[in-house]
Amino acid sequence: MNRLIIAGSPRVVGRTGALANLLFETNIEECPEDELALVPVSEVNVGGCTGCGYCEQWAAAVLAGEALTPAQEAPEAADAADQEAAGPQEFARCAQQDDMPDVYELLDAAEELTIVSPVYFAGPPAQLKALLDRLQPYYCLNVAGGAGAGMPKRPAVLHVVGEGGDPYGFDALVTCVASAIACAGFRLETVYDWVGKIDAEGEILEEAAVFEVENGAEEPAQPAEVQDFSQPEAPAARPQLRFDDPQVQQRGKASAEAGKRPTSSGKTQKRQTKGGAQTNNRNKRKENANRRTGTNKGPQGGGAAGKGGKGAGPKNAKAGKNRGN
């Protein structure tokens, strides 16, 4: 028998890696005649699906007899330009050039699939989800294209690993895995619940709970107590301001008066947050001094010497005043 194990953790070592390695070694010992492959997502380069639609064109070409079927397809993904130049027979299943063609080849050859995955917020980690999303070519061919209709499904099992404590369980993980691998011709039959049963060093503390999956539905692990968010809690009461309170009115008047400052012209203006009234007064004093000395250099500005204090000096002084505001 040809078997494939996919380890879905982004970590090389840990609970998932330890269990996947144990399953791999056990299979070798108990079934030495079987072909066995282990694919850790932590050690393969698989990018997320970009939704480019290339696999839809590939599936259409296969259904029209213009491209290789998955069983005939070469494992190497050719460059898109090379594919176009060579003709439709060179189509790969995905436009991306990474390690996914090797995974496709192993999936096509596998007679039994095992997935070992940690639980990330009730679902799969991003790296495993990327691999599952890249099964889209199988969907385009077998489901949307109808090529998989009536074909028998190969068995698959899921080992769920986690520290525990999430009240939402792992229903989303089971559903996501079952949905994706079904497109590739597998049927999720059994779920092994190792949550809280393997320590951080990978040591098994107790045996997994085993659940059979029927018709794509998963019976185990119902969340213990899930908070009901349909009726949000009323916010805590906040103190109400009473504007008819004389003390509140007096504080409001004091704040309003503090926000105003008298200027040299006797008018009032709001307090400046940048530069301030003092900067404006300094600019005016420098401008007057420039006029008396006949220089054209205004505050924060430069220029050539003018005649009789006229010229660029007042203009620069005005620019300096604007910067002060």
Short mmCIF file of C-alpha atoms in Angstrom, two decimals:
data_model
loop_
_atom_site.label_atom_id
_atom_site.label_comp_id
_atom_site.label_asym_id
_atom_site.label_seq_id
_atom_site.Cartn_x
_atom_site.Cartn_y
_atom_site.Cartn_z
CA MET A 1 0.00 0.00 0.00
CA ASN A 2 1.13 3.54 -0.72
CA ARG A 3 0.67 5.87 2.25
CA LEU A 4 1.14 9.61 2.70
CA ILE A 5 1.46 11.52 5.98
CA ILE A 6 1.13 15.31 6.04
CA ALA A 7 2.34 17.12 9.18
CA GLY A 8 0.48 20.43 9.34
CA SER A 9 2.46 22.34 11.96
CA PRO A 10 4.67 25.31 11.03
CA ARG A 11 7.10 24.12 13.71
CA VAL A 12 9.73 21.53 12.91
CA VAL A 13 9.59 20.11 16.44
CA GLY A 14 6.67 20.01 18.85
CA ARG A 15 3.58 17.96 19.53
CA THR A 16 2.55 17.62 15.89
CA GLY A 17 6.05 16.84 14.62
CA ALA A 18 6.60 14.24 17.34
CA LEU A 19 3.31 12.47 16.60
CA ALA A 20 3.87 12.57 12.83
CA ASN A 21 7.34 11.05 13.22
CA LEU A 22 5.97 8.39 15.54
CA LEU A 23 3.29 7.45 13.01
CA PHE A 24 5.91 7.36 10.26
CA GLU A 25 8.23 5.06 12.25
CA THR A 26 5.34 2.83 13.34
CA ASN A 27 4.22 2.39 9.74
CA ILE A 28 7.74 1.43 8.71
CA GLU A 29 7.98 -1.15 11.50
CA GLU A 30 4.52 -2.67 11.05
CA CYS A 31 4.23 -2.41 7.27
CA PRO A 32 7.78 -2.54 5.88
CA GLU A 33 6.53 -3.48 2.43
CA ASP A 34 4.42 -0.31 2.06
CA GLU A 35 5.51 2.84 0.27
CA LEU A 36 5.50 5.71 2.76
CA ALA A 37 6.07 9.46 2.45
CA LEU A 38 6.06 12.22 5.06
CA VAL A 39 5.40 15.84 4.07
CA PRO A 40 5.94 18.40 6.87
CA VAL A 41 4.55 21.79 5.83
CA SER A 42 7.36 23.35 7.88
CA GLU A 43 9.92 22.02 5.41
CA VAL A 44 8.22 22.50 2.04
CA ASN A 45 7.73 25.65 0.04
CA VAL A 46 4.01 25.92 -0.68
CA GLY A 47 2.51 29.32 -1.31
CA GLY A 48 -1.10 30.25 -0.78
CA CYS A 49 -3.62 30.12 -3.62
CA THR A 50 -3.72 33.43 -5.52
CA GLY A 51 -7.06 32.79 -7.21
CA CYS A 52 -5.51 33.38 -10.65
CA GLY A 53 -7.82 30.88 -12.38
CA TYR A 54 -4.98 29.02 -14.09
CA CYS A 55 -6.15 25.65 -12.73
CA GLU A 56 -9.57 26.25 -14.27
CA GLN A 57 -7.94 26.50 -17.70
CA TRP A 58 -5.92 23.37 -16.96
CA ALA A 59 -9.05 21.42 -15.95
CA ALA A 60 -10.89 22.59 -19.05
CA ALA A 61 -7.97 21.44 -21.20
CA VAL A 62 -7.92 18.03 -19.50
CA LEU A 63 -11.66 17.57 -19.97
CA ALA A 64 -11.30 18.54 -23.62
CA GLY A 65 -8.48 16.02 -24.07
CA GLU A 66 -5.96 18.77 -24.75
CA ALA A 67 -3.85 18.37 -21.60
CA LEU A 68 -2.39 15.59 -19.51
CA THR A 69 -4.52 14.01 -16.82
CA PRO A 70 -3.16 13.99 -13.24
CA ALA A 71 -1.93 10.42 -13.70
CA GLN A 72 -0.01 11.39 -16.85
CA GLU A 73 1.22 14.82 -15.82
CA ALA A 74 4.91 15.36 -15.20
CA PRO A 75 5.66 16.39 -11.57
CA GLU A 76 7.68 19.44 -12.54
CA ALA A 77 5.71 22.66 -13.03
CA ALA A 78 6.95 24.42 -16.15
CA ASP A 79 7.12 28.14 -16.62
CA ALA A 80 3.85 29.61 -17.91
CA ALA A 81 5.58 31.06 -20.99
CA ASP A 82 7.18 27.69 -21.75
CA GLN A 83 3.82 25.98 -21.34
CA GLU A 84 2.20 28.35 -23.82
CA ALA A 85 5.02 27.86 -26.31
CA ALA A 86 5.03 24.07 -25.96
CA GLY A 87 1.26 23.69 -26.26
CA PRO A 88 -1.54 22.55 -23.96
CA GLN A 89 -0.01 19.12 -23.36
CA GLU A 90 2.56 20.77 -21.09
CA PHE A 91 -0.01 22.33 -18.74
CA ALA A 92 0.75 21.91 -15.06
CA ARG A 93 -2.01 22.04 -12.52
CA CYS A 94 -0.90 25.33 -10.97
CA ALA A 95 0.92 28.38 -12.29
CA GLN A 96 3.04 28.73 -9.15
CA GLN A 97 6.50 27.24 -9.19
CA ASP A 98 7.13 25.79 -5.75
CA ASP A 99 7.03 22.37 -4.08
CA MET A 100 3.31 21.76 -4.62
CA PRO A 101 3.78 19.64 -7.80
CA ASP A 102 5.65 17.11 -5.66
CA VAL A 103 2.74 17.07 -3.22
CA TYR A 104 0.31 16.55 -6.12
CA GLU A 105 2.35 13.56 -7.24
CA LEU A 106 2.33 12.03 -3.76
CA LEU A 107 -1.42 12.64 -3.39
CA ASP A 108 -2.14 11.00 -6.74
CA ALA A 109 -0.12 7.92 -5.77
CA ALA A 110 -1.41 7.61 -2.18
CA GLU A 111 -3.90 4.90 -1.34
CA GLU A 112 -4.30 6.20 2.20
CA LEU A 113 -3.82 9.70 3.59
CA THR A 114 -2.99 10.74 7.14
CA ILE A 115 -3.01 14.38 8.25
CA VAL A 116 -1.60 15.46 11.61
CA SER A 117 -2.49 19.01 12.53
CA PRO A 118 -2.48 21.37 15.49
CA VAL A 119 -5.51 23.51 16.24
CA TYR A 120 -5.17 27.24 15.60
CA PHE A 121 -8.32 29.08 16.72
CA ALA A 122 -10.45 25.97 16.04
CA GLY A 123 -8.98 25.61 12.52
CA PRO A 124 -5.77 24.69 10.68
CA PRO A 125 -2.53 26.72 10.75
CA ALA A 126 -1.90 29.05 7.84
CA GLN A 127 0.76 26.77 6.31
CA LEU A 128 -1.55 23.75 6.23
CA LYS A 129 -4.43 25.89 5.01
CA ALA A 130 -2.24 27.07 2.12
CA LEU A 131 -1.60 23.47 1.11
CA LEU A 132 -5.29 22.61 1.35
CA ASP A 133 -6.24 25.66 -0.71
CA ARG A 134 -3.80 24.55 -3.40
CA LEU A 135 -6.00 21.47 -3.94
CA GLN A 136 -8.18 23.77 -6.03
CA PRO A 137 -7.12 22.04 -9.30
CA TYR A 138 -8.78 18.86 -8.03
CA TYR A 139 -11.95 20.83 -7.39
CA CYS A 140 -11.89 22.32 -10.89
CA LEU A 141 -11.41 18.89 -12.47
CA ASN A 142 -13.27 16.45 -10.23
CA VAL A 143 -16.08 18.55 -8.78
CA ALA A 144 -16.78 21.49 -11.08
CA GLY A 145 -15.70 19.52 -14.14
CA GLY A 146 -17.43 16.32 -13.05
CA ALA A 147 -14.42 14.07 -13.70
CA GLY A 148 -14.57 12.62 -10.19
CA ALA A 149 -18.22 11.61 -10.29
CA GLY A 150 -18.67 7.96 -9.34
CA MET A 151 -15.01 7.44 -8.49
CA PRO A 152 -14.40 5.59 -5.19
CA LYS A 153 -12.88 7.67 -2.40
CA ARG A 154 -9.63 6.65 -0.75
CA PRO A 155 -9.56 6.54 3.09
CA ALA A 156 -8.09 9.38 5.15
CA VAL A 157 -7.62 9.98 8.87
CA LEU A 158 -6.99 13.17 10.84
CA HIS A 159 -4.96 13.42 14.05
CA VAL A 160 -5.81 16.61 15.96
CA VAL A 161 -3.11 17.93 18.30
CA GLY A 162 -3.26 20.80 20.76
CA GLU A 163 -2.56 22.00 24.24
CA GLY A 164 -6.26 22.39 24.95
CA GLY A 165 -8.34 25.06 26.59
CA ASP A 166 -10.17 26.45 23.54
CA PRO A 167 -13.92 26.24 24.24
CA TYR A 168 -14.64 26.27 20.50
CA GLY A 169 -13.14 22.82 19.90
CA PHE A 170 -11.82 21.92 16.43
CA ASP A 171 -14.91 21.47 14.26
CA ALA A 172 -13.58 24.04 11.78
CA LEU A 173 -10.35 22.07 11.34
CA VAL A 174 -12.21 18.83 10.63
CA THR A 175 -14.57 20.50 8.17
CA CYS A 176 -11.77 22.29 6.34
CA VAL A 177 -9.67 19.14 5.95
CA ALA A 178 -12.63 16.96 4.92
CA SER A 179 -13.80 19.47 2.32
CA ALA A 180 -10.39 19.96 0.70
CA ILE A 181 -9.25 16.34 0.52
CA ALA A 182 -12.65 15.21 -0.79
CA CYS A 183 -11.90 17.13 -3.99
CA ALA A 184 -8.65 15.18 -4.32
CA GLY A 185 -10.46 11.84 -4.03
CA PHE A 186 -10.17 11.11 -0.29
CA ARG A 187 -12.84 10.50 2.31
CA LEU A 188 -12.16 11.49 5.92
CA GLU A 189 -13.21 8.47 7.94
CA THR A 190 -11.63 8.80 11.38
CA VAL A 191 -10.60 11.63 13.70
CA TYR A 192 -8.12 11.07 16.53
CA ASP A 193 -8.40 13.63 19.30
CA TRP A 194 -4.99 14.15 20.94
CA VAL A 195 -5.81 17.58 22.38
CA GLY A 196 -4.34 17.81 25.88
CA LYS A 197 -2.92 14.30 25.61
CA ILE A 198 0.60 15.11 24.35
CA ASP A 199 2.98 17.32 26.30
CA ALA A 200 5.23 20.05 24.90
CA GLU A 201 8.14 17.59 24.49
CA GLY A 202 6.00 15.24 22.39
CA GLU A 203 5.46 12.61 25.07
CA ILE A 204 2.07 10.90 24.88
CA LEU A 205 0.26 11.25 28.20
CA GLU A 206 -2.82 9.22 27.32
CA GLU A 207 -4.48 7.59 24.35
CA ALA A 208 -6.46 9.62 21.84
CA ALA A 209 -10.21 9.63 21.69
CA VAL A 210 -11.32 8.12 18.38
CA PHE A 211 -14.36 9.29 16.43
CA GLU A 212 -15.81 7.96 13.22
CA VAL A 213 -16.85 10.45 10.58
CA GLU A 214 -20.04 9.69 8.68
CA ASN A 215 -21.26 11.49 5.57
CA GLY A 216 -18.78 14.29 6.11
CA ALA A 217 -20.15 15.11 9.57
CA GLU A 218 -17.99 14.93 12.64
CA GLU A 219 -19.43 13.87 15.97
CA PRO A 220 -16.69 14.39 18.61
CA ALA A 221 -15.46 17.36 20.51
CA GLN A 222 -18.33 19.68 21.06
CA PRO A 223 -17.24 22.93 22.68
CA ALA A 224 -17.63 22.83 26.43
CA GLU A 225 -19.32 26.16 26.99
CA VAL A 226 -19.39 28.62 24.14
CA GLN A 227 -20.26 32.18 25.03
CA ASP A 228 -23.39 33.44 23.31
CA PHE A 229 -22.54 36.61 21.40
CA SER A 230 -25.99 37.00 19.86
CA GLN A 231 -27.07 39.19 22.77
CA PRO A 232 -24.18 41.47 23.67
CA GLU A 233 -23.87 42.52 27.23
CA ALA A 234 -25.00 46.01 28.11
CA PRO A 235 -22.05 48.36 28.58
CA ALA A 236 -21.18 49.44 32.07
CA ALA A 237 -23.01 52.55 33.24
CA ARG A 238 -21.04 55.74 32.80
CA PRO A 239 -21.38 58.85 34.94
CA GLN A 240 -23.69 61.41 33.34
CA LEU A 241 -22.66 65.06 33.13
CA ARG A 242 -25.22 67.54 34.34
CA PHE A 243 -24.72 70.78 32.44
CA ASP A 244 -27.21 72.60 34.63
CA ASP A 245 -24.83 72.12 37.56
CA PRO A 246 -23.37 75.58 38.48
CA GLN A 247 -19.94 74.03 39.11
CA VAL A 248 -19.88 72.47 35.63
CA GLN A 249 -20.90 75.77 34.06
CA GLN A 250 -18.23 77.66 35.99
CA ARG A 251 -15.53 75.19 34.86
CA GLY A 252 -16.69 75.57 31.26
CA LYS A 253 -16.41 79.37 31.43
CA ALA A 254 -12.93 79.16 32.97
CA SER A 255 -11.77 76.79 30.19
CA ALA A 256 -13.15 79.09 27.52
CA GLU A 257 -11.37 82.12 28.98
CA ALA A 258 -8.09 80.20 29.29
CA GLY A 259 -8.23 79.38 25.58
CA LYS A 260 -7.94 83.03 24.59
CA ARG A 261 -4.96 85.36 24.72
CA PRO A 262 -4.73 89.14 24.14
CA THR A 263 -2.46 90.31 21.31
CA SER A 264 -0.57 93.59 20.86
CA SER A 265 -3.45 95.04 18.81
CA GLY A 266 -5.88 94.52 21.65
CA LYS A 267 -7.84 91.85 19.73
CA THR A 268 -8.28 88.29 20.91
CA GLN A 269 -7.30 85.08 19.17
CA LYS A 270 -7.31 81.42 20.04
CA ARG A 271 -4.17 80.06 21.64
CA GLN A 272 -1.77 78.66 19.06
CA THR A 273 -0.85 75.00 19.39
CA LYS A 274 2.22 75.34 17.15
CA GLY A 275 4.48 78.35 17.08
CA GLY A 276 2.28 80.32 19.47
CA ALA A 277 1.67 84.06 19.91
CA GLN A 278 5.19 84.53 21.21
CA THR A 279 6.65 83.38 17.89
CA ASN A 280 4.40 85.82 16.03
CA ASN A 281 5.54 88.70 18.26
CA ARG A 282 9.20 87.79 17.68
CA ASN A 283 8.62 87.77 13.94
CA LYS A 284 7.07 91.22 14.08
CA ARG A 285 9.94 92.60 16.14
CA LYS A 286 12.48 91.18 13.68
CA GLU A 287 10.54 92.57 10.77
CA ASN A 288 10.57 96.07 12.31
CA ALA A 289 14.28 95.77 13.03
CA ASN A 290 14.95 94.77 9.43
CA ARG A 291 13.07 97.76 8.17
CA ARG A 292 15.11 100.10 10.38
CA THR A 293 18.50 98.62 9.38
CA GLY A 294 17.66 98.23 5.70
CA THR A 295 18.50 94.54 5.49
CA ASN A 296 16.33 92.26 3.41
CA LYS A 297 16.79 89.21 5.63
CA GLY A 298 13.49 88.30 7.31
CA PRO A 299 13.12 85.82 10.15
CA GLN A 300 13.88 82.29 9.00
CA GLY A 301 14.46 83.64 5.47
CA GLY A 302 17.34 84.99 3.41
CA GLY A 303 17.84 87.45 0.58
CA ALA A 304 20.12 90.02 -0.93
CA ALA A 305 20.58 93.51 0.49
CA GLY A 306 17.75 95.86 -0.40
CA LYS A 307 17.32 99.60 -0.68
CA GLY A 308 16.13 101.58 2.26
CA GLY A 309 14.85 98.57 4.10
CA LYS A 310 12.43 97.72 1.30
CA GLY A 311 12.40 94.66 -0.87
CA ALA A 312 12.31 91.02 0.11
CA GLY A 313 12.60 91.63 3.84
CA PRO A 314 8.88 92.09 4.63
CA LYS A 315 7.99 89.23 2.31
CA ASN A 316 10.36 86.89 4.10
CA ALA A 317 9.15 88.16 7.42
CA LYS A 318 5.63 87.30 6.43
CA ALA A 319 6.73 83.83 5.39
CA GLY A 320 8.39 83.41 8.76
CA LYS A 321 5.18 84.43 10.46
CA ASN A 322 3.22 81.82 8.53
CA ARG A 323 5.66 79.15 9.56
CA GLY A 324 5.29 80.21 13.14
CA ASN A 325 1.53 79.71 12.90
#
